[in-house]
């Protein structure tokens, strides 16, 4: 990445206090952006400010509610004098098959992971039309297919990917680009809550044999948000260490190696 790539760009970024959002904020600030960082985690935002410095201001908002999701756009526009880039990144996970997913969980996951993206885009778009800006939404490979026990999350993230495509098409002639990033397994607070056997199973399921560092996802988000992606819109950029490139069939090489090792004992 070129130094100062985001010089004076006015950015609103959600879920900034941790993981992918934190890495993204750090990269943008290093590259000269002016950032309004939003999160529900007030102390996390304080720590972010101390760590990252630069032209960063913070705004505490619970994005499960429409009011704060809209208010953060007004706050960012007022503080920055307009808006060039909106990064909808805040999100929560959920676990449970359909019958085990209570309606409150279903609603909360959709409120934070999908509704807030819509409310923010809706309020930000007039400003982005003015600046010929762009949006990057953090979706997931869980929006591209079905996972075992991720009912609400699969639904919400699929919604983010297709909302992104719709906005890309609707606002292309206005000069606004809209893209999504689809991470696979990333080593953040979200996934550190997983019991060790599940974390190990995730690691083993990735062809590259590891989870991503948040900085590796931030790099993809910043690329799409930069002028280097000037003809890319409506794209869902997969960053998953090869996970969705495979068919899901058994790893025959690993099975054979294990069998041979067993026979040699
Ligand atoms: N970690 C992964 O493996 C992974 C994989 C695919 C997609 N993602 C997506 O990446 C995004 C970032 O996740 P992460 O892994 O960095 O997780 P994280 O938990 O480290 O960060 C998420 C941030 O969102 C904030 N947040 C949660 N609920 C909020 C609310 N109601 N209002 C405002 N802020 C809220 C949290 O406080 C936190 O700072 C999410 O949208 C997530 O779904 C993560």
PDB file of C-alpha atoms and ligand atoms in Angstrom:
ATOM      1  CA  UNK A   1       0.000   0.000   0.000  1.00  0.00           C
ATOM      2  CA  UNK A   2       1.212   3.473  -0.892  1.00  0.00           C
ATOM      3  CA  UNK A   3       1.878   5.784   2.042  1.00  0.00           C
ATOM      4  CA  UNK A   4      -0.794   8.441   2.514  1.00  0.00           C
ATOM      5  CA  UNK A   5      -3.218   6.625   0.234  1.00  0.00           C
ATOM      6  CA  UNK A   6      -6.178   7.882   2.279  1.00  0.00           C
ATOM      7  CA  UNK A   7      -4.842  11.418   2.841  1.00  0.00           C
ATOM      8  CA  UNK A   8      -7.680  13.540   4.269  1.00  0.00           C
ATOM      9  CA  UNK A   9     -10.331  10.971   3.287  1.00  0.00           C
ATOM     10  CA  UNK A  10     -13.336  11.254   5.598  1.00  0.00           C
ATOM     11  CA  UNK A  11     -14.216   7.807   6.961  1.00  0.00           C
ATOM     12  CA  UNK A  12     -16.978   6.421   9.181  1.00  0.00           C
ATOM     13  CA  UNK A  13     -16.148   2.932  10.503  1.00  0.00           C
ATOM     14  CA  UNK A  14     -18.251   0.705  12.804  1.00  0.00           C
ATOM     15  CA  UNK A  15     -17.119  -2.071  15.107  1.00  0.00           C
ATOM     16  CA  UNK A  16     -13.844  -0.172  15.478  1.00  0.00           C
ATOM     17  CA  UNK A  17     -12.972  -1.165  19.046  1.00  0.00           C
ATOM     18  CA  UNK A  18     -11.843  -4.701  18.275  1.00  0.00           C
ATOM     19  CA  UNK A  19     -10.614  -7.212  15.709  1.00  0.00           C
ATOM     20  CA  UNK A  20     -11.026  -6.366  12.036  1.00  0.00           C
ATOM     21  CA  UNK A  21     -12.414  -2.862  12.715  1.00  0.00           C
ATOM     22  CA  UNK A  22      -9.495  -1.985  14.961  1.00  0.00           C
ATOM     23  CA  UNK A  23      -6.948  -3.201  12.403  1.00  0.00           C
ATOM     24  CA  UNK A  24      -8.752  -1.251   9.706  1.00  0.00           C
ATOM     25  CA  UNK A  25      -8.820   1.938  11.784  1.00  0.00           C
ATOM     26  CA  UNK A  26      -5.085   1.650  12.433  1.00  0.00           C
ATOM     27  CA  UNK A  27      -4.332   1.170   8.725  1.00  0.00           C
ATOM     28  CA  UNK A  28      -6.550   4.070   7.637  1.00  0.00           C
ATOM     29  CA  UNK A  29      -5.034   6.440  10.201  1.00  0.00           C
ATOM     30  CA  UNK A  30      -1.503   5.395   9.132  1.00  0.00           C
ATOM     31  CA  UNK A  31      -2.519   6.202   5.556  1.00  0.00           C
ATOM     32  CA  UNK A  32      -3.697   9.694   6.428  1.00  0.00           C
ATOM     33  CA  UNK A  33      -7.485   9.273   6.778  1.00  0.00           C
ATOM     34  CA  UNK A  34      -9.707  11.230   9.164  1.00  0.00           C
ATOM     35  CA  UNK A  35     -11.819   8.620  10.933  1.00  0.00           C
ATOM     36  CA  UNK A  36     -14.946   8.603  13.092  1.00  0.00           C
ATOM     37  CA  UNK A  37     -14.793   5.241  14.868  1.00  0.00           C
ATOM     38  CA  UNK A  38     -18.062   3.816  16.204  1.00  0.00           C
ATOM     39  CA  UNK A  39     -18.647   1.001  18.672  1.00  0.00           C
ATOM     40  CA  UNK A  40     -20.901   0.027  21.584  1.00  0.00           C
ATOM     41  CA  UNK A  41     -17.749  -0.684  23.627  1.00  0.00           C
ATOM     42  CA  UNK A  42     -16.821   2.666  25.195  1.00  0.00           C
ATOM     43  CA  UNK A  43     -13.649   1.511  26.953  1.00  0.00           C
ATOM     44  CA  UNK A  44     -12.530  -0.292  23.789  1.00  0.00           C
ATOM     45  CA  UNK A  45     -12.886   2.970  21.864  1.00  0.00           C
ATOM     46  CA  UNK A  46     -10.843   4.801  24.528  1.00  0.00           C
ATOM     47  CA  UNK A  47      -8.080   2.212  24.200  1.00  0.00           C
ATOM     48  CA  UNK A  48      -8.239   2.507  20.402  1.00  0.00           C
ATOM     49  CA  UNK A  49      -7.788   6.299  20.598  1.00  0.00           C
ATOM     50  CA  UNK A  50      -4.761   5.920  22.845  1.00  0.00           C
ATOM     51  CA  UNK A  51      -3.204   3.242  20.634  1.00  0.00           C
ATOM     52  CA  UNK A  52      -3.888   4.691  17.201  1.00  0.00           C
ATOM     53  CA  UNK A  53      -3.850   8.464  17.723  1.00  0.00           C
ATOM     54  CA  UNK A  54      -3.956  10.490  14.510  1.00  0.00           C
ATOM     55  CA  UNK A  55      -7.089  12.160  13.221  1.00  0.00           C
ATOM     56  CA  UNK A  56      -9.439   9.833  15.052  1.00  0.00           C
ATOM     57  CA  UNK A  57     -12.605  10.678  16.930  1.00  0.00           C
ATOM     58  CA  UNK A  58     -14.956   8.184  18.528  1.00  0.00           C
ATOM     59  CA  UNK A  59     -18.702   7.805  18.918  1.00  0.00           C
ATOM     60  CA  UNK A  60     -20.413   5.304  21.225  1.00  0.00           C
ATOM     61  CA  UNK A  61     -23.511   3.777  19.629  1.00  0.00           C
ATOM     62  CA  UNK A  62     -25.532   0.610  20.038  1.00  0.00           C
ATOM     63  CA  UNK A  63     -26.199  -0.380  16.440  1.00  0.00           C
ATOM     64  CA  UNK A  64     -28.948  -2.809  17.388  1.00  0.00           C
ATOM     65  CA  UNK A  65     -31.155   0.329  17.373  1.00  0.00           C
ATOM     66  CA  UNK A  66     -32.131   2.362  14.308  1.00  0.00           C
ATOM     67  CA  UNK A  67     -31.706   5.752  16.078  1.00  0.00           C
ATOM     68  CA  UNK A  68     -27.973   5.430  16.885  1.00  0.00           C
ATOM     69  CA  UNK A  69     -27.264   3.824  13.482  1.00  0.00           C
ATOM     70  CA  UNK A  70     -28.670   6.917  11.779  1.00  0.00           C
ATOM     71  CA  UNK A  71     -27.274   9.374  14.303  1.00  0.00           C
ATOM     72  CA  UNK A  72     -23.690   8.169  13.804  1.00  0.00           C
ATOM     73  CA  UNK A  73     -23.870   9.225  10.136  1.00  0.00           C
ATOM     74  CA  UNK A  74     -25.067  12.721  11.066  1.00  0.00           C
ATOM     75  CA  UNK A  75     -22.322  12.964  13.696  1.00  0.00           C
ATOM     76  CA  UNK A  76     -19.608  11.857  11.252  1.00  0.00           C
ATOM     77  CA  UNK A  77     -20.784  14.246   8.536  1.00  0.00           C
ATOM     78  CA  UNK A  78     -20.866  17.132  11.022  1.00  0.00           C
ATOM     79  CA  UNK A  79     -17.410  16.342  12.431  1.00  0.00           C
ATOM     80  CA  UNK A  80     -15.716  15.635   9.104  1.00  0.00           C
ATOM     81  CA  UNK A  81     -17.586  18.134   6.915  1.00  0.00           C
ATOM     82  CA  UNK A  82     -18.889  15.347   4.656  1.00  0.00           C
ATOM     83  CA  UNK A  83     -18.133  11.698   4.039  1.00  0.00           C
ATOM     84  CA  UNK A  84     -15.980   9.780   1.536  1.00  0.00           C
ATOM     85  CA  UNK A  85     -16.024   6.231   2.898  1.00  0.00           C
ATOM     86  CA  UNK A  86     -18.489   4.221   4.997  1.00  0.00           C
ATOM     87  CA  UNK A  87     -17.237   0.925   6.450  1.00  0.00           C
ATOM     88  CA  UNK A  88     -20.042  -1.122   8.023  1.00  0.00           C
ATOM     89  CA  UNK A  89     -18.077  -3.665   9.999  1.00  0.00           C
ATOM     90  CA  UNK A  90     -19.765  -4.151  13.407  1.00  0.00           C
ATOM     91  CA  UNK A  91     -21.282  -7.584  13.815  1.00  0.00           C
ATOM     92  CA  UNK A  92     -22.115 -10.387  16.191  1.00  0.00           C
ATOM     93  CA  UNK A  93     -22.273 -14.145  15.717  1.00  0.00           C
ATOM     94  CA  UNK A  94     -24.861 -16.654  16.841  1.00  0.00           C
ATOM     95  CA  UNK A  95     -25.095 -20.409  17.185  1.00  0.00           C
ATOM     96  CA  UNK A  96     -28.116 -22.672  16.892  1.00  0.00           C
ATOM     97  CA  UNK A  97     -30.205 -24.513  14.348  1.00  0.00           C
ATOM     98  CA  UNK A  98     -33.578 -22.994  13.397  1.00  0.00           C
ATOM     99  CA  UNK A  99     -35.581 -24.673  16.163  1.00  0.00           C
ATOM    100  CA  UNK A 100     -33.031 -23.607  18.806  1.00  0.00           C
ATOM    101  CA  UNK A 101     -32.814 -19.998  17.558  1.00  0.00           C
ATOM    102  CA  UNK A 102     -35.269 -17.986  19.627  1.00  0.00           C
ATOM    103  CA  UNK A 103     -36.946 -15.037  17.879  1.00  0.00           C
ATOM    104  CA  UNK A 104     -35.081 -12.523  20.096  1.00  0.00           C
ATOM    105  CA  UNK A 105     -31.703 -13.896  18.966  1.00  0.00           C
ATOM    106  CA  UNK A 106     -32.856 -13.959  15.334  1.00  0.00           C
ATOM    107  CA  UNK A 107     -33.962 -10.308  15.617  1.00  0.00           C
ATOM    108  CA  UNK A 108     -30.821  -9.120  17.437  1.00  0.00           C
ATOM    109  CA  UNK A 109     -28.452 -10.739  14.932  1.00  0.00           C
ATOM    110  CA  UNK A 110     -30.375  -9.222  12.023  1.00  0.00           C
ATOM    111  CA  UNK A 111     -30.641  -5.842  13.779  1.00  0.00           C
ATOM    112  CA  UNK A 112     -26.865  -5.502  14.240  1.00  0.00           C
ATOM    113  CA  UNK A 113     -25.533  -7.459  11.261  1.00  0.00           C
ATOM    114  CA  UNK A 114     -28.031  -6.352   8.583  1.00  0.00           C
ATOM    115  CA  UNK A 115     -30.499  -3.625   9.638  1.00  0.00           C
ATOM    116  CA  UNK A 116     -27.763  -1.293  10.902  1.00  0.00           C
ATOM    117  CA  UNK A 117     -25.964  -1.643   7.552  1.00  0.00           C
ATOM    118  CA  UNK A 118     -29.142  -0.585   5.726  1.00  0.00           C
ATOM    119  CA  UNK A 119     -29.857   2.369   8.052  1.00  0.00           C
ATOM    120  CA  UNK A 120     -26.275   3.627   7.819  1.00  0.00           C
ATOM    121  CA  UNK A 121     -26.131   3.267   4.022  1.00  0.00           C
ATOM    122  CA  UNK A 122     -29.519   4.952   3.628  1.00  0.00           C
ATOM    123  CA  UNK A 123     -28.376   8.018   5.585  1.00  0.00           C
ATOM    124  CA  UNK A 124     -24.848   8.091   4.159  1.00  0.00           C
ATOM    125  CA  UNK A 125     -25.654   7.687   0.450  1.00  0.00           C
ATOM    126  CA  UNK A 126     -26.663  11.306  -0.242  1.00  0.00           C
ATOM    127  CA  UNK A 127     -23.301  12.420   1.193  1.00  0.00           C
ATOM    128  CA  UNK A 128     -21.425   9.731  -0.754  1.00  0.00           C
ATOM    129  CA  UNK A 129     -23.147  10.800  -3.975  1.00  0.00           C
ATOM    130  CA  UNK A 130     -21.833  14.294  -3.285  1.00  0.00           C
ATOM    131  CA  UNK A 131     -18.246  13.089  -2.678  1.00  0.00           C
ATOM    132  CA  UNK A 132     -18.318  10.199  -5.237  1.00  0.00           C
ATOM    133  CA  UNK A 133     -17.418   8.020  -2.288  1.00  0.00           C
ATOM    134  CA  UNK A 134     -17.785   4.359  -1.504  1.00  0.00           C
ATOM    135  CA  UNK A 135     -19.019   1.771   0.989  1.00  0.00           C
ATOM    136  CA  UNK A 136     -17.433  -1.498   2.115  1.00  0.00           C
ATOM    137  CA  UNK A 137     -19.560  -3.867   4.188  1.00  0.00           C
ATOM    138  CA  UNK A 138     -17.990  -6.659   6.216  1.00  0.00           C
ATOM    139  CA  UNK A 139     -20.053  -9.715   5.318  1.00  0.00           C
ATOM    140  CA  UNK A 140     -18.700 -13.277   5.672  1.00  0.00           C
ATOM    141  CA  UNK A 141     -18.276 -16.491   3.730  1.00  0.00           C
ATOM    142  CA  UNK A 142     -21.226 -17.482   5.949  1.00  0.00           C
ATOM    143  CA  UNK A 143     -23.300 -15.284   3.639  1.00  0.00           C
ATOM    144  CA  UNK A 144     -22.267 -17.360   0.612  1.00  0.00           C
ATOM    145  CA  UNK A 145     -23.384 -20.784   1.828  1.00  0.00           C
ATOM    146  CA  UNK A 146     -24.878 -22.631   4.754  1.00  0.00           C
ATOM    147  CA  UNK A 147     -22.949 -23.509   7.920  1.00  0.00           C
ATOM    148  CA  UNK A 148     -23.955 -26.070  10.533  1.00  0.00           C
ATOM    149  CA  UNK A 149     -25.835 -24.223  13.312  1.00  0.00           C
ATOM    150  CA  UNK A 150     -25.400 -20.651  12.043  1.00  0.00           C
ATOM    151  CA  UNK A 151     -29.069 -20.035  11.113  1.00  0.00           C
ATOM    152  CA  UNK A 152     -29.424 -16.346  11.992  1.00  0.00           C
ATOM    153  CA  UNK A 153     -25.857 -15.421  10.998  1.00  0.00           C
ATOM    154  CA  UNK A 154     -26.112 -17.195   7.609  1.00  0.00           C
ATOM    155  CA  UNK A 155     -29.321 -15.303   6.872  1.00  0.00           C
ATOM    156  CA  UNK A 156     -28.073 -11.871   7.979  1.00  0.00           C
ATOM    157  CA  UNK A 157     -24.728 -12.083   6.157  1.00  0.00           C
ATOM    158  CA  UNK A 158     -26.365 -13.302   2.930  1.00  0.00           C
ATOM    159  CA  UNK A 159     -28.576 -10.217   3.241  1.00  0.00           C
ATOM    160  CA  UNK A 160     -25.513  -7.972   3.560  1.00  0.00           C
ATOM    161  CA  UNK A 161     -23.966  -9.415   0.387  1.00  0.00           C
ATOM    162  CA  UNK A 162     -27.073  -8.953  -1.721  1.00  0.00           C
ATOM    163  CA  UNK A 163     -27.928  -5.539  -0.238  1.00  0.00           C
ATOM    164  CA  UNK A 164     -24.387  -4.563  -1.285  1.00  0.00           C
ATOM    165  CA  UNK A 165     -25.044  -5.723  -4.860  1.00  0.00           C
ATOM    166  CA  UNK A 166     -28.339  -3.830  -4.981  1.00  0.00           C
ATOM    167  CA  UNK A 167     -26.788  -0.587  -3.742  1.00  0.00           C
ATOM    168  CA  UNK A 168     -23.880  -1.008  -6.164  1.00  0.00           C
ATOM    169  CA  UNK A 169     -26.263  -1.236  -9.094  1.00  0.00           C
ATOM    170  CA  UNK A 170     -28.614   1.509  -7.926  1.00  0.00           C
ATOM    171  CA  UNK A 171     -25.830   4.040  -7.221  1.00  0.00           C
ATOM    172  CA  UNK A 172     -23.279   3.167  -9.925  1.00  0.00           C
ATOM    173  CA  UNK A 173     -24.412   6.042 -12.179  1.00  0.00           C
ATOM    174  CA  UNK A 174     -24.103   8.380  -9.194  1.00  0.00           C
ATOM    175  CA  UNK A 175     -20.409   7.516  -8.952  1.00  0.00           C
ATOM    176  CA  UNK A 176     -20.719   5.584  -5.683  1.00  0.00           C
ATOM    177  CA  UNK A 177     -19.082   2.143  -5.382  1.00  0.00           C
ATOM    178  CA  UNK A 178     -20.410  -0.440  -2.897  1.00  0.00           C
ATOM    179  CA  UNK A 179     -18.577  -3.686  -2.112  1.00  0.00           C
ATOM    180  CA  UNK A 180     -18.448  -6.361   0.557  1.00  0.00           C
ATOM    181  CA  UNK A 181     -15.629  -8.392   2.040  1.00  0.00           C
ATOM    182  CA  UNK A 182     -16.269 -12.022   2.972  1.00  0.00           C
ATOM    183  CA  UNK A 183     -13.757 -13.199   5.554  1.00  0.00           C
ATOM    184  CA  UNK A 184     -13.392 -16.836   6.503  1.00  0.00           C
ATOM    185  CA  UNK A 185     -12.014 -17.760   9.923  1.00  0.00           C
ATOM    186  CA  UNK A 186     -10.352 -14.713  11.535  1.00  0.00           C
ATOM    187  CA  UNK A 187      -8.554 -14.652  14.893  1.00  0.00           C
ATOM    188  CA  UNK A 188     -10.520 -11.984  16.776  1.00  0.00           C
ATOM    189  CA  UNK A 189     -12.567 -11.616  19.973  1.00  0.00           C
ATOM    190  CA  UNK A 190     -15.556 -13.033  18.069  1.00  0.00           C
ATOM    191  CA  UNK A 191     -13.869 -16.370  17.446  1.00  0.00           C
ATOM    192  CA  UNK A 192     -11.768 -16.494  20.644  1.00  0.00           C
ATOM    193  CA  UNK A 193     -15.007 -17.309  22.532  1.00  0.00           C
ATOM    194  CA  UNK A 194     -15.164 -20.656  20.728  1.00  0.00           C
ATOM    195  CA  UNK A 195     -14.341 -23.776  22.773  1.00  0.00           C
ATOM    196  CA  UNK A 196     -10.830 -25.053  21.870  1.00  0.00           C
ATOM    197  CA  UNK A 197     -12.053 -28.167  19.955  1.00  0.00           C
ATOM    198  CA  UNK A 198     -14.197 -25.958  17.709  1.00  0.00           C
ATOM    199  CA  UNK A 199     -11.354 -23.481  17.162  1.00  0.00           C
ATOM    200  CA  UNK A 200      -9.093 -26.405  16.238  1.00  0.00           C
ATOM    201  CA  UNK A 201     -11.704 -27.791  13.824  1.00  0.00           C
ATOM    202  CA  UNK A 202     -11.973 -24.352  12.178  1.00  0.00           C
ATOM    203  CA  UNK A 203      -8.190 -24.134  11.829  1.00  0.00           C
ATOM    204  CA  UNK A 204      -7.961 -27.600  10.297  1.00  0.00           C
ATOM    205  CA  UNK A 205     -10.807 -26.858   7.880  1.00  0.00           C
ATOM    206  CA  UNK A 206      -8.919 -23.970   6.239  1.00  0.00           C
ATOM    207  CA  UNK A 207      -6.742 -25.143   3.308  1.00  0.00           C
ATOM    208  CA  UNK A 208      -4.015 -22.717   4.420  1.00  0.00           C
ATOM    209  CA  UNK A 209      -4.150 -24.369   7.859  1.00  0.00           C
ATOM    210  CA  UNK A 210      -4.668 -21.227   9.944  1.00  0.00           C
ATOM    211  CA  UNK A 211      -7.062 -18.419  10.759  1.00  0.00           C
ATOM    212  CA  UNK A 212      -6.497 -14.951   9.300  1.00  0.00           C
ATOM    213  CA  UNK A 213      -5.002 -12.117  11.292  1.00  0.00           C
ATOM    214  CA  UNK A 214      -7.417  -9.135  11.425  1.00  0.00           C
ATOM    215  CA  UNK A 215      -4.823  -7.070   9.529  1.00  0.00           C
ATOM    216  CA  UNK A 216      -5.170  -9.422   6.529  1.00  0.00           C
ATOM    217  CA  UNK A 217      -8.888  -8.619   6.319  1.00  0.00           C
ATOM    218  CA  UNK A 218      -8.277  -4.900   6.911  1.00  0.00           C
ATOM    219  CA  UNK A 219      -5.934  -4.931   3.902  1.00  0.00           C
ATOM    220  CA  UNK A 220      -8.766  -6.207   1.666  1.00  0.00           C
ATOM    221  CA  UNK A 221     -11.264  -3.686   3.064  1.00  0.00           C
ATOM    222  CA  UNK A 222      -8.817  -0.808   2.555  1.00  0.00           C
ATOM    223  CA  UNK A 223      -8.092  -1.949  -1.010  1.00  0.00           C
ATOM    224  CA  UNK A 224     -11.796  -1.892  -1.921  1.00  0.00           C
ATOM    225  CA  UNK A 225     -12.208   1.493  -0.213  1.00  0.00           C
ATOM    226  CA  UNK A 226      -9.229   2.961  -2.092  1.00  0.00           C
ATOM    227  CA  UNK A 227      -9.066   4.577  -5.519  1.00  0.00           C
ATOM    228  CA  UNK A 228      -7.130   1.499  -6.702  1.00  0.00           C
ATOM    229  CA  UNK A 229     -10.493  -0.308  -6.815  1.00  0.00           C
ATOM    230  CA  UNK A 230     -12.036   2.410  -8.992  1.00  0.00           C
ATOM    231  CA  UNK A 231     -13.848  -0.008 -11.389  1.00  0.00           C
ATOM    232  CA  UNK A 232     -14.856  -2.554  -8.745  1.00  0.00           C
ATOM    233  CA  UNK A 233     -18.412  -2.371  -7.466  1.00  0.00           C
ATOM    234  CA  UNK A 234     -20.960  -4.917  -6.266  1.00  0.00           C
ATOM    235  CA  UNK A 235     -18.160  -7.367  -5.564  1.00  0.00           C
ATOM    236  CA  UNK A 236     -18.049  -9.826  -2.642  1.00  0.00           C
ATOM    237  CA  UNK A 237     -14.317 -10.258  -2.026  1.00  0.00           C
ATOM    238  CA  UNK A 238     -13.584 -13.613  -0.383  1.00  0.00           C
ATOM    239  CA  UNK A 239     -10.603 -13.617   2.011  1.00  0.00           C
ATOM    240  CA  UNK A 240     -10.679 -17.105   3.484  1.00  0.00           C
ATOM    241  CA  UNK A 241      -7.355 -18.950   3.061  1.00  0.00           C
ATOM    242  CA  UNK A 242      -8.936 -21.131   0.353  1.00  0.00           C
ATOM    243  CA  UNK A 243     -11.941 -22.353   2.361  1.00  0.00           C
ATOM    244  CA  UNK A 244     -14.624 -21.695  -0.271  1.00  0.00           C
ATOM    245  CA  UNK A 245     -12.345 -22.866  -3.093  1.00  0.00           C
ATOM    246  CA  UNK A 246     -12.729 -26.450  -1.946  1.00  0.00           C
ATOM    247  CA  UNK A 247     -15.743 -28.668  -2.628  1.00  0.00           C
ATOM    248  CA  UNK A 248     -15.973 -29.992   0.921  1.00  0.00           C
ATOM    249  CA  UNK A 249     -15.008 -33.509  -0.161  1.00  0.00           C
ATOM    250  CA  UNK A 250     -12.537 -35.404   2.064  1.00  0.00           C
ATOM    251  CA  UNK A 251      -8.863 -34.435   2.053  1.00  0.00           C
ATOM    252  CA  UNK A 252      -7.748 -37.742   0.550  1.00  0.00           C
ATOM    253  CA  UNK A 253      -4.044 -36.943   0.881  1.00  0.00           C
ATOM    254  CA  UNK A 254      -4.403 -36.353   4.636  1.00  0.00           C
ATOM    255  CA  UNK A 255      -6.521 -39.518   5.036  1.00  0.00           C
ATOM    256  CA  UNK A 256      -3.908 -41.604   3.171  1.00  0.00           C
ATOM    257  CA  UNK A 257      -1.005 -40.119   5.148  1.00  0.00           C
ATOM    258  CA  UNK A 258      -2.788 -40.861   8.436  1.00  0.00           C
ATOM    259  CA  UNK A 259      -3.559 -44.424   7.349  1.00  0.00           C
ATOM    260  CA  UNK A 260       0.066 -45.000   6.250  1.00  0.00           C
ATOM    261  CA  UNK A 261       1.414 -43.540   9.501  1.00  0.00           C
ATOM    262  CA  UNK A 262      -0.950 -45.861  11.423  1.00  0.00           C
ATOM    263  CA  UNK A 263       0.201 -48.895   9.386  1.00  0.00           C
ATOM    264  CA  UNK A 264       3.869 -48.073  10.083  1.00  0.00           C
ATOM    265  CA  UNK A 265       3.421 -48.188  13.877  1.00  0.00           C
TER     266      UNK A 265
HETATM  267  N1  LIG B   1     -13.835 -13.268  13.150  1.00  0.00           N
HETATM  268  C1  LIG B   1     -14.277 -13.970  12.125  1.00  0.00           C
HETATM  269  O1  LIG B   1     -13.920 -15.155  11.959  1.00  0.00           O
HETATM  270  C2  LIG B   1     -15.197 -13.337  11.117  1.00  0.00           C
HETATM  271  C3  LIG B   1     -15.455 -14.046   9.939  1.00  0.00           C
HETATM  272  C4  LIG B   1     -16.306 -13.504   8.981  1.00  0.00           C
HETATM  273  C5  LIG B   1     -16.876 -12.260   9.203  1.00  0.00           C
HETATM  274  N2  LIG B   1     -16.619 -11.577  10.360  1.00  0.00           N
HETATM  275  C6  LIG B   1     -17.273 -10.290  10.532  1.00  0.00           C
HETATM  276  O2  LIG B   1     -16.307  -9.295  10.742  1.00  0.00           O
HETATM  277  C7  LIG B   1     -16.886  -8.210  11.467  1.00  0.00           C
HETATM  278  C8  LIG B   1     -15.971  -7.826  12.598  1.00  0.00           C
HETATM  279  O3  LIG B   1     -15.884  -8.927  13.492  1.00  0.00           O
HETATM  280  P1  LIG B   1     -14.569  -9.281  14.340  1.00  0.00           P
HETATM  281  O4  LIG B   1     -14.215 -10.681  14.031  1.00  0.00           O
HETATM  282  O5  LIG B   1     -13.549  -8.205  14.195  1.00  0.00           O
HETATM  283  O6  LIG B   1     -15.221  -9.316  15.783  1.00  0.00           O
HETATM  284  P2  LIG B   1     -14.935  -8.478  17.113  1.00  0.00           P
HETATM  285  O7  LIG B   1     -15.893  -9.037  18.108  1.00  0.00           O
HETATM  286  O8  LIG B   1     -13.489  -8.478  17.426  1.00  0.00           O
HETATM  287  O9  LIG B   1     -15.366  -6.997  16.696  1.00  0.00           O
HETATM  288  C9  LIG B   1     -16.707  -6.643  16.488  1.00  0.00           C
HETATM  289  C10 LIG B   1     -16.947  -5.248  17.034  1.00  0.00           C
HETATM  290  O10 LIG B   1     -18.337  -4.913  16.809  1.00  0.00           O
HETATM  291  C11 LIG B   1     -18.803  -4.273  17.970  1.00  0.00           C
HETATM  292  N3  LIG B   1     -20.251  -4.414  18.131  1.00  0.00           N
HETATM  293  C12 LIG B   1     -20.943  -5.555  18.409  1.00  0.00           C
HETATM  294  N4  LIG B   1     -22.232  -5.264  18.596  1.00  0.00           N
HETATM  295  C13 LIG B   1     -22.381  -3.935  18.420  1.00  0.00           C
HETATM  296  C14 LIG B   1     -23.470  -3.044  18.506  1.00  0.00           C
HETATM  297  N5  LIG B   1     -24.699  -3.453  18.873  1.00  0.00           N
HETATM  298  N6  LIG B   1     -23.260  -1.725  18.253  1.00  0.00           N
HETATM  299  C15 LIG B   1     -22.016  -1.277  17.936  1.00  0.00           C
HETATM  300  N7  LIG B   1     -20.940  -2.071  17.877  1.00  0.00           N
HETATM  301  C16 LIG B   1     -21.112  -3.384  18.111  1.00  0.00           C
HETATM  302  C17 LIG B   1     -18.078  -4.976  19.119  1.00  0.00           C
HETATM  303  O11 LIG B   1     -18.112  -4.206  20.322  1.00  0.00           O
HETATM  304  C18 LIG B   1     -16.699  -5.167  18.539  1.00  0.00           C
HETATM  305  O12 LIG B   1     -15.836  -4.085  18.851  1.00  0.00           O
HETATM  306  C19 LIG B   1     -18.280  -8.692  11.901  1.00  0.00           C
HETATM  307  O13 LIG B   1     -19.260  -8.165  11.047  1.00  0.00           O
HETATM  308  C20 LIG B   1     -18.193 -10.203  11.740  1.00  0.00           C
HETATM  309  O14 LIG B   1     -19.443 -10.799  11.519  1.00  0.00           O
HETATM  310  C21 LIG B   1     -15.787 -12.086  11.314  1.00  0.00           C
END
